[in-house]
Amino acid sequence: MDKPQIITHLEKGMNHTLYDCKWIPRSARFVTLGSHPRGTGAINVFEINQRELQLVKECETPTSFKCGTFAASSLQARNLATGDFKGKLSVWDLENMKSTFDVDAHSEIINAIDGVGGLGIGEGAPELVTGSRDGAVKVWDVRQKDAPVACMVPEEGEGKRDCWSVAFGDAYNSEERCVCAGYDNGDVKMFDLRTMSLKWETNVKNGVCCVEFDRKDIPKNKLVVSSLEGKFKVFDVRTQHPKSGFASLSENAHKSTVWLVRHLPQNRDLFMTTGGSGSLSLWKYEYPPKRVKEEDGVSKGVIGSLQYLQNSTISTQPVCGLDWSPDKLGLCVTVSFDQALRVLIVTKLNRV
């Protein structure tokens, strides 16, 4: 019983499909995003009130939502940025349930969104990154809505690939910042936003469902890439070798698609993966004694190992959304395709 336990604390069934969920920072509230059967969008705000979930606010929009983030908003405003099925990027004032920023960001569905520079996390300007089925990855500054700050699209003649996941990282000062994107053909690309260049790319052989850095606001440290066929990879992105790139390890999990990876905000070496079979797995990364070795006078990274801490099956359908509470250690919210949202408590995380 010394291992962490994953406990379902609260559960609520909904009358529409849920795609994403996010804690509202500094509160006991969270927001869910989804799609009604008639193709309209749903934003719902819930509050944990003692032992029950209360629906505080709800809003129906013309187009279904796929993803959202608070990460480019200030702690005072706590505005939610969303991506929808028609490629529109919006920023919402949840107090009034009105959008304060709208732009037709992509020609097709926005599959993934991430932010940096807000909530006191990451140096520099608050920015959003969106990845879409149209093959483009675009970086937006919410202070200017006419055009993206940066746009990464396939070169002419290259086939466009469906971008399934995006993530910010390396934002440890006001100049440095990078974006990592994962595509349906297994490509993983890291773009340096300071030099506007492709810093690194690889292929993990299966469609990339999720990419996430362990922290956005530190020099690049670790990157986890989850994919179809029940696999995920951990890359040590601190040291890049000119020929072999970054050191990495592969792990099999869930025996089905690994939909998400989410690092614990309070401890960057712990992360949860979610599976297509409705399961959750908790992992701990352990560093090697020496992270760098010299090979022919060139530095090369050394990968560590993973410790499998706990697993739990909470649903019969894929868990498509998970968000850790930034304020309470071990508290998280999940949504899955059985149209249910669940608040979970993961115990003993401070003792791992």
mmCIF file of C-alpha atoms in Angstrom, residues 64-217:
data_model
loop_
_atom_site.group_PDB
_atom_site.id
_atom_site.type_symbol
_atom_site.label_atom_id
_atom_site.label_comp_id
_atom_site.label_asym_id
_atom_site.label_seq_id
_atom_site.Cartn_x
_atom_site.Cartn_y
_atom_site.Cartn_z
ATOM 1 C CA SER A 64 -18.132 21.951 -31.716
ATOM 2 C CA PHE A 65 -14.972 22.416 -29.608
ATOM 3 C CA LYS A 66 -11.960 20.106 -29.790
ATOM 4 C CA CYS A 67 -9.388 21.578 -27.388
ATOM 5 C CA GLY A 68 -8.639 24.404 -24.957
ATOM 6 C CA THR A 69 -5.994 25.953 -22.693
ATOM 7 C CA PHE A 70 -5.552 28.660 -20.042
ATOM 8 C CA ALA A 71 -1.776 28.746 -20.481
ATOM 9 C CA ALA A 72 -1.572 32.068 -22.383
ATOM 10 C CA SER A 73 -3.873 33.964 -20.005
ATOM 11 C CA SER A 74 -2.966 36.039 -16.966
ATOM 12 C CA LEU A 75 -3.954 34.757 -13.526
ATOM 13 C CA GLN A 76 -6.215 37.796 -13.142
ATOM 14 C CA ALA A 77 -8.184 37.225 -16.358
ATOM 15 C CA ARG A 78 -8.102 33.394 -16.553
ATOM 16 C CA ASN A 79 -9.413 33.472 -20.114
ATOM 17 C CA LEU A 80 -9.842 30.174 -21.941
ATOM 18 C CA ALA A 81 -8.461 29.765 -25.471
ATOM 19 C CA THR A 82 -10.312 27.186 -27.602
ATOM 20 C CA GLY A 83 -9.929 25.492 -30.969
ATOM 21 C CA ASP A 84 -13.017 24.273 -32.823
ATOM 22 C CA PHE A 85 -14.021 21.879 -35.616
ATOM 23 C CA LYS A 86 -14.044 24.608 -38.269
ATOM 24 C CA GLY A 87 -10.534 25.875 -37.519
ATOM 25 C CA LYS A 88 -11.508 28.918 -35.448
ATOM 26 C CA LEU A 89 -9.343 30.035 -32.519
ATOM 27 C CA SER A 90 -11.269 31.895 -29.797
ATOM 28 C CA VAL A 91 -10.480 33.338 -26.369
ATOM 29 C CA TRP A 92 -13.345 33.291 -23.855
ATOM 30 C CA ASP A 93 -14.169 35.407 -20.822
ATOM 31 C CA LEU A 94 -15.774 32.683 -18.697
ATOM 32 C CA GLU A 95 -17.389 35.159 -16.299
ATOM 33 C CA ASN A 96 -19.638 36.502 -19.057
ATOM 34 C CA MET A 97 -19.366 33.486 -21.394
ATOM 35 C CA LYS A 98 -18.406 35.793 -24.258
ATOM 36 C CA SER A 99 -15.505 35.505 -26.689
ATOM 37 C CA THR A 100 -12.992 38.372 -26.586
ATOM 38 C CA PHE A 101 -10.859 37.197 -29.534
ATOM 39 C CA ASP A 102 -11.805 35.248 -32.671
ATOM 40 C CA VAL A 103 -9.710 34.357 -35.684
ATOM 41 C CA ASP A 104 -10.147 31.834 -38.493
ATOM 42 C CA ALA A 105 -6.838 30.197 -37.701
ATOM 43 C CA HIS A 106 -7.025 27.123 -39.951
ATOM 44 C CA SER A 107 -9.025 25.792 -42.889
ATOM 45 C CA GLU A 108 -9.861 22.547 -41.037
ATOM 46 C CA ILE A 109 -10.349 21.298 -37.459
ATOM 47 C CA ILE A 110 -7.887 22.455 -34.773
ATOM 48 C CA ASN A 111 -6.734 19.185 -33.196
ATOM 49 C CA ALA A 112 -4.481 20.625 -30.499
ATOM 50 C CA ILE A 113 -3.689 23.866 -28.702
ATOM 51 C CA ASP A 114 -1.098 24.940 -26.142
ATOM 52 C CA GLY A 115 -0.041 28.196 -24.532
ATOM 53 C CA VAL A 116 2.924 29.777 -22.785
ATOM 54 C CA GLY A 117 3.767 33.082 -21.100
ATOM 55 C CA GLY A 118 0.565 33.148 -19.047
ATOM 56 C CA LEU A 119 -0.276 32.037 -15.485
ATOM 57 C CA GLY A 120 3.246 33.071 -14.488
ATOM 58 C CA ILE A 121 4.707 30.088 -16.402
ATOM 59 C CA GLY A 122 7.368 30.777 -19.035
ATOM 60 C CA GLU A 123 9.209 34.000 -19.828
ATOM 61 C CA GLY A 124 8.277 36.280 -22.704
ATOM 62 C CA ALA A 125 5.059 37.209 -24.481
ATOM 63 C CA PRO A 126 1.859 35.217 -23.951
ATOM 64 C CA GLU A 127 1.442 33.033 -27.038
ATOM 65 C CA LEU A 128 -0.763 30.220 -28.298
ATOM 66 C CA VAL A 129 0.142 27.442 -30.719
ATOM 67 C CA THR A 130 -2.435 25.527 -32.778
ATOM 68 C CA GLY A 131 -2.089 22.336 -34.832
ATOM 69 C CA SER A 132 -4.643 21.362 -37.452
ATOM 70 C CA ARG A 133 -5.723 18.746 -39.961
ATOM 71 C CA ASP A 134 -4.692 21.222 -42.689
ATOM 72 C CA GLY A 135 -1.064 20.339 -41.830
ATOM 73 C CA ALA A 136 -0.150 23.771 -40.435
ATOM 74 C CA VAL A 137 1.253 24.657 -37.007
ATOM 75 C CA LYS A 138 0.678 28.326 -36.165
ATOM 76 C CA VAL A 139 1.832 30.518 -33.268
ATOM 77 C CA TRP A 140 -0.486 33.356 -32.198
ATOM 78 C CA ASP A 141 -0.075 36.415 -29.986
ATOM 79 C CA VAL A 142 -3.501 37.206 -28.499
ATOM 80 C CA ARG A 143 -2.624 40.916 -28.578
ATOM 81 C CA GLN A 144 -2.666 40.894 -32.400
ATOM 82 C CA LYS A 145 -5.257 38.841 -34.198
ATOM 83 C CA ASP A 146 -4.712 39.675 -37.851
ATOM 84 C CA ALA A 147 -1.965 37.180 -38.582
ATOM 85 C CA PRO A 148 0.005 34.458 -36.795
ATOM 86 C CA VAL A 149 3.412 35.288 -35.298
ATOM 87 C CA ALA A 150 4.846 32.155 -36.909
ATOM 88 C CA CYS A 151 3.497 29.583 -39.356
ATOM 89 C CA MET A 152 5.065 26.157 -39.950
ATOM 90 C CA VAL A 153 3.601 24.535 -43.067
ATOM 91 C CA PRO A 154 4.879 21.771 -45.382
ATOM 92 C CA GLU A 155 7.051 22.984 -48.262
ATOM 93 C CA GLU A 156 5.545 23.108 -51.727
ATOM 94 C CA GLY A 157 5.417 19.655 -53.238
ATOM 95 C CA GLU A 158 5.376 17.958 -49.836
ATOM 96 C CA GLY A 159 2.169 16.194 -48.820
ATOM 97 C CA LYS A 160 0.408 17.801 -45.871
ATOM 98 C CA ARG A 161 0.115 15.636 -42.775
ATOM 99 C CA ASP A 162 -2.581 15.863 -40.123
ATOM 100 C CA CYS A 163 -1.051 17.560 -37.036
ATOM 101 C CA TRP A 164 -2.456 15.818 -33.950
ATOM 102 C CA SER A 165 -0.527 17.449 -31.109
ATOM 103 C CA VAL A 166 1.472 20.590 -30.251
ATOM 104 C CA ALA A 167 3.430 21.734 -27.193
ATOM 105 C CA PHE A 168 5.544 24.712 -26.097
ATOM 106 C CA GLY A 169 8.878 24.314 -24.316
ATOM 107 C CA ASP A 170 12.273 25.907 -23.590
ATOM 108 C CA ALA A 171 10.671 29.244 -22.513
ATOM 109 C CA TYR A 172 13.217 29.903 -19.763
ATOM 110 C CA ASN A 173 14.015 33.472 -20.860
ATOM 111 C CA SER A 174 12.381 36.131 -23.013
ATOM 112 C CA GLU A 175 14.299 35.106 -26.171
ATOM 113 C CA GLU A 176 14.234 31.311 -26.194
ATOM 114 C CA ARG A 177 11.115 29.328 -27.064
ATOM 115 C CA CYS A 178 10.378 26.214 -29.085
ATOM 116 C CA VAL A 179 7.332 24.318 -30.357
ATOM 117 C CA CYS A 180 7.086 20.563 -30.754
ATOM 118 C CA ALA A 181 4.497 19.056 -33.097
ATOM 119 C CA GLY A 182 3.365 15.451 -33.642
ATOM 120 C CA TYR A 183 1.756 14.202 -36.861
ATOM 121 C CA ASP A 184 -0.449 11.307 -37.996
ATOM 122 C CA ASN A 185 2.403 9.583 -39.869
ATOM 123 C CA GLY A 186 4.636 9.381 -36.772
ATOM 124 C CA ASP A 187 6.690 12.513 -37.485
ATOM 125 C CA VAL A 188 7.807 14.580 -34.485
ATOM 126 C CA LYS A 189 9.231 18.023 -35.291
ATOM 127 C CA MET A 190 10.807 20.577 -32.977
ATOM 128 C CA PHE A 191 10.819 24.182 -34.199
ATOM 129 C CA ASP A 192 13.054 26.872 -32.674
ATOM 130 C CA LEU A 193 10.982 30.078 -32.601
ATOM 131 C CA ARG A 194 13.984 32.337 -31.973
ATOM 132 C CA THR A 195 15.861 31.282 -35.120
ATOM 133 C CA MET A 196 12.670 30.230 -36.967
ATOM 134 C CA SER A 197 14.212 26.908 -37.965
ATOM 135 C CA LEU A 198 13.582 23.190 -37.673
ATOM 136 C CA LYS A 199 15.766 22.151 -34.749
ATOM 137 C CA TRP A 200 15.165 18.386 -34.784
ATOM 138 C CA GLU A 201 12.875 15.773 -36.282
ATOM 139 C CA THR A 202 12.308 12.062 -35.938
ATOM 140 C CA ASN A 203 9.696 9.444 -36.739
ATOM 141 C CA VAL A 204 8.206 7.111 -34.108
ATOM 142 C CA LYS A 205 6.532 4.799 -36.708
ATOM 143 C CA ASN A 206 2.990 5.336 -35.360
ATOM 144 C CA GLY A 207 0.657 8.335 -35.386
ATOM 145 C CA VAL A 208 1.604 10.787 -32.620
ATOM 146 C CA CYS A 209 -1.360 11.385 -30.286
ATOM 147 C CA CYS A 210 0.388 13.648 -27.782
ATOM 148 C CA VAL A 211 3.673 15.475 -27.232
ATOM 149 C CA GLU A 212 4.531 17.198 -23.953
ATOM 150 C CA PHE A 213 7.644 18.689 -22.349
ATOM 151 C CA ASP A 214 8.017 17.973 -18.637
ATOM 152 C CA ARG A 215 8.167 21.759 -18.073
ATOM 153 C CA LYS A 216 7.656 24.713 -20.401
ATOM 154 C CA ASP A 217 9.619 27.275 -18.410
#
